[in-house]
């Protein structure tokens, strides 16, 4: 009935990634800066900065004007500004994007409007300096 065994203690996970989804609903306008670890869905209008470690989804009627930094992004609506996606940017056929885009991978459906400067991370190989530098000639003296 009574034992000397101590009850097992629960082990706490070291900072688990929160999986909540934040929403800016249709007919809503948000102006300002947002920093979060969760996912975001934008069906209204966001003017400002959005930084998240999660996924950003811009719905077909959603609009973002400003700066976005995320791990992944799916865009169906309008985006204008600076977009930085660490992994995959998926652009749907109804999307309209303009500005500066920096991504890991890109997927674009036919019909999308993509008028942006785009830089793919990891796409450029760094040049080997020793191979491109002019070799110094040594002079021999008598």
mmCIF file of C-alpha atoms in Angstrom:
data_model
loop_
_atom_site.group_PDB
_atom_site.id
_atom_site.type_symbol
_atom_site.label_atom_id
_atom_site.label_comp_id
_atom_site.label_asym_id
_atom_site.label_seq_id
_atom_site.Cartn_x
_atom_site.Cartn_y
_atom_site.Cartn_z
ATOM 1 C CA UNK A 1 0.000 0.000 0.000
ATOM 2 C CA UNK A 2 2.712 2.456 0.927
ATOM 3 C CA UNK A 3 5.922 2.398 -0.992
ATOM 4 C CA UNK A 4 9.215 4.154 -0.806
ATOM 5 C CA UNK A 5 9.142 4.982 -4.482
ATOM 6 C CA UNK A 6 8.968 8.659 -5.263
ATOM 7 C CA UNK A 7 6.468 9.786 -7.882
ATOM 8 C CA UNK A 8 7.945 10.404 -11.318
ATOM 9 C CA UNK A 9 8.638 14.029 -12.000
ATOM 10 C CA UNK A 10 7.447 15.519 -15.240
ATOM 11 C CA UNK A 11 10.245 16.572 -17.518
ATOM 12 C CA UNK A 12 9.760 19.993 -18.963
ATOM 13 C CA UNK A 13 10.626 20.413 -22.605
ATOM 14 C CA UNK A 14 13.172 23.085 -23.337
ATOM 15 C CA UNK A 15 11.189 25.893 -24.973
ATOM 16 C CA UNK A 16 8.783 23.907 -27.199
ATOM 17 C CA UNK A 17 7.649 25.660 -30.376
ATOM 18 C CA UNK A 18 4.202 27.063 -29.866
ATOM 19 C CA UNK A 19 1.833 26.099 -32.633
ATOM 20 C CA UNK A 20 -0.855 28.742 -32.178
ATOM 21 C CA UNK A 21 -2.278 30.444 -35.243
ATOM 22 C CA UNK A 22 -2.812 34.173 -35.083
ATOM 23 C CA UNK A 23 -5.368 35.740 -37.400
ATOM 24 C CA UNK A 24 -5.986 39.235 -38.693
ATOM 25 C CA UNK A 25 -9.533 38.754 -39.870
ATOM 26 C CA UNK A 26 -11.295 40.018 -42.975
ATOM 27 C CA UNK A 27 -12.407 43.674 -42.722
ATOM 28 C CA UNK A 28 -9.720 44.315 -40.055
ATOM 29 C CA UNK A 29 -6.755 46.673 -40.362
ATOM 30 C CA UNK A 30 -3.650 46.415 -38.196
ATOM 31 C CA UNK A 31 -0.914 49.060 -38.214
ATOM 32 C CA UNK A 32 2.292 48.350 -36.309
ATOM 33 C CA UNK A 33 4.917 45.746 -35.589
ATOM 34 C CA UNK A 34 4.264 42.115 -34.649
ATOM 35 C CA UNK A 35 6.792 39.635 -33.259
ATOM 36 C CA UNK A 36 5.623 36.074 -32.611
ATOM 37 C CA UNK A 37 6.721 32.445 -32.658
ATOM 38 C CA UNK A 38 3.379 31.196 -33.972
ATOM 39 C CA UNK A 39 1.837 31.046 -37.423
ATOM 40 C CA UNK A 40 -0.055 33.992 -38.910
ATOM 41 C CA UNK A 41 -2.992 34.163 -41.283
ATOM 42 C CA UNK A 42 -3.778 37.553 -42.769
ATOM 43 C CA UNK A 43 -7.241 37.977 -44.289
ATOM 44 C CA UNK A 44 -7.425 41.704 -43.538
ATOM 45 C CA UNK A 45 -4.832 44.460 -43.932
ATOM 46 C CA UNK A 46 -1.474 44.651 -42.147
ATOM 47 C CA UNK A 47 0.681 47.766 -42.469
ATOM 48 C CA UNK A 48 3.999 47.358 -40.668
ATOM 49 C CA UNK A 49 6.420 44.615 -39.712
ATOM 50 C CA UNK A 50 5.682 40.950 -39.041
ATOM 51 C CA UNK A 51 8.460 38.728 -37.661
ATOM 52 C CA UNK A 52 7.689 35.095 -36.858
ATOM 53 C CA UNK A 53 9.419 31.738 -36.653
ATOM 54 C CA UNK A 54 6.288 30.148 -38.071
ATOM 55 C CA UNK A 55 4.369 30.286 -41.348
ATOM 56 C CA UNK A 56 2.733 33.405 -42.772
ATOM 57 C CA UNK A 57 -0.390 32.895 -44.873
ATOM 58 C CA UNK A 58 -1.883 35.806 -46.764
ATOM 59 C CA UNK A 59 -5.452 34.896 -47.734
ATOM 60 C CA UNK A 60 -6.960 35.770 -51.116
ATOM 61 C CA UNK A 61 -8.322 39.070 -49.736
ATOM 62 C CA UNK A 62 -5.385 39.721 -47.403
ATOM 63 C CA UNK A 63 -2.934 42.605 -47.866
ATOM 64 C CA UNK A 64 0.454 43.258 -46.282
ATOM 65 C CA UNK A 65 2.358 46.505 -46.814
ATOM 66 C CA UNK A 66 5.701 46.476 -45.034
ATOM 67 C CA UNK A 67 8.258 43.929 -43.905
ATOM 68 C CA UNK A 68 7.791 40.214 -43.275
ATOM 69 C CA UNK A 69 10.357 37.752 -41.898
ATOM 70 C CA UNK A 70 9.221 34.136 -41.538
ATOM 71 C CA UNK A 71 10.261 30.518 -41.893
ATOM 72 C CA UNK A 72 7.659 29.715 -44.594
ATOM 73 C CA UNK A 73 5.031 31.754 -46.426
ATOM 74 C CA UNK A 74 1.975 31.066 -48.601
ATOM 75 C CA UNK A 75 0.598 34.060 -50.492
ATOM 76 C CA UNK A 76 -2.788 34.236 -52.195
ATOM 77 C CA UNK A 77 -3.426 37.964 -51.722
ATOM 78 C CA UNK A 78 -1.318 41.110 -52.063
ATOM 79 C CA UNK A 79 2.124 41.822 -50.649
ATOM 80 C CA UNK A 80 4.193 44.977 -51.051
ATOM 81 C CA UNK A 81 7.521 45.561 -49.304
ATOM 82 C CA UNK A 82 10.443 43.471 -48.046
ATOM 83 C CA UNK A 83 9.826 39.734 -47.720
ATOM 84 C CA UNK A 84 12.373 37.364 -46.176
ATOM 85 C CA UNK A 85 11.471 33.659 -46.043
ATOM 86 C CA UNK A 86 14.048 31.252 -44.619
ATOM 87 C CA UNK A 87 12.604 28.139 -46.291
ATOM 88 C CA UNK A 88 9.803 27.992 -48.877
ATOM 89 C CA UNK A 89 7.720 30.792 -50.403
ATOM 90 C CA UNK A 90 4.599 29.495 -52.162
ATOM 91 C CA UNK A 91 2.868 31.979 -54.447
ATOM 92 C CA UNK A 92 -0.666 31.067 -55.512
ATOM 93 C CA UNK A 93 -2.236 32.071 -58.844
ATOM 94 C CA UNK A 94 -4.235 34.918 -57.238
ATOM 95 C CA UNK A 95 -1.169 36.518 -55.601
ATOM 96 C CA UNK A 96 0.224 39.962 -56.392
ATOM 97 C CA UNK A 97 3.750 40.588 -55.039
ATOM 98 C CA UNK A 98 5.998 43.623 -55.393
ATOM 99 C CA UNK A 99 9.146 44.702 -53.577
ATOM 100 C CA UNK A 100 12.299 42.887 -52.452
ATOM 101 C CA UNK A 101 12.163 39.146 -51.791
ATOM 102 C CA UNK A 102 14.800 36.917 -50.168
ATOM 103 C CA UNK A 103 13.974 33.199 -50.007
ATOM 104 C CA UNK A 104 15.302 29.683 -49.638
ATOM 105 C CA UNK A 105 12.978 27.990 -52.161
ATOM 106 C CA UNK A 106 10.304 29.376 -54.482
ATOM 107 C CA UNK A 107 7.083 27.892 -55.855
ATOM 108 C CA UNK A 108 4.916 30.001 -58.185
ATOM 109 C CA UNK A 109 1.592 28.964 -59.696
ATOM 110 C CA UNK A 110 0.759 30.172 -63.229
ATOM 111 C CA UNK A 111 -1.202 33.425 -63.198
ATOM 112 C CA UNK A 112 0.534 34.989 -60.205
ATOM 113 C CA UNK A 113 1.893 38.533 -60.453
ATOM 114 C CA UNK A 114 5.499 38.606 -59.201
ATOM 115 C CA UNK A 115 7.149 42.009 -59.767
ATOM 116 C CA UNK A 116 10.005 41.914 -57.281
ATOM 117 C CA UNK A 117 13.741 41.649 -57.010
ATOM 118 C CA UNK A 118 14.413 38.136 -55.792
ATOM 119 C CA UNK A 119 17.477 36.657 -54.090
ATOM 120 C CA UNK A 120 17.652 32.959 -53.312
ATOM 121 C CA UNK A 121 19.706 32.080 -50.257
ATOM 122 C CA UNK A 122 22.344 29.468 -50.944
ATOM 123 C CA UNK A 123 21.982 29.825 -54.716
ATOM 124 C CA UNK A 124 25.239 31.698 -55.139
ATOM 125 C CA UNK A 125 28.478 29.900 -54.514
ATOM 126 C CA UNK A 126 31.176 31.954 -52.922
ATOM 127 C CA UNK A 127 34.128 32.467 -55.198
ATOM 128 C CA UNK A 128 37.411 30.976 -54.150
ATOM 129 C CA UNK A 129 39.622 33.995 -53.542
ATOM 130 C CA UNK A 130 42.882 32.214 -54.246
ATOM 131 C CA UNK A 131 41.649 31.132 -57.688
ATOM 132 C CA UNK A 132 40.593 34.609 -58.778
ATOM 133 C CA UNK A 133 43.414 36.705 -57.424
ATOM 134 C CA UNK A 134 46.375 37.541 -59.602
ATOM 135 C CA UNK A 135 49.363 35.584 -58.497
ATOM 136 C CA UNK A 136 52.234 37.748 -57.360
ATOM 137 C CA UNK A 137 55.349 37.252 -59.403
ATOM 138 C CA UNK A 138 58.589 37.081 -57.559
ATOM 139 C CA UNK A 139 61.572 38.790 -59.081
ATOM 140 C CA UNK A 140 64.991 37.288 -58.809
ATOM 141 C CA UNK A 141 67.884 39.642 -58.354
ATOM 142 C CA UNK A 142 71.449 38.913 -59.365
#
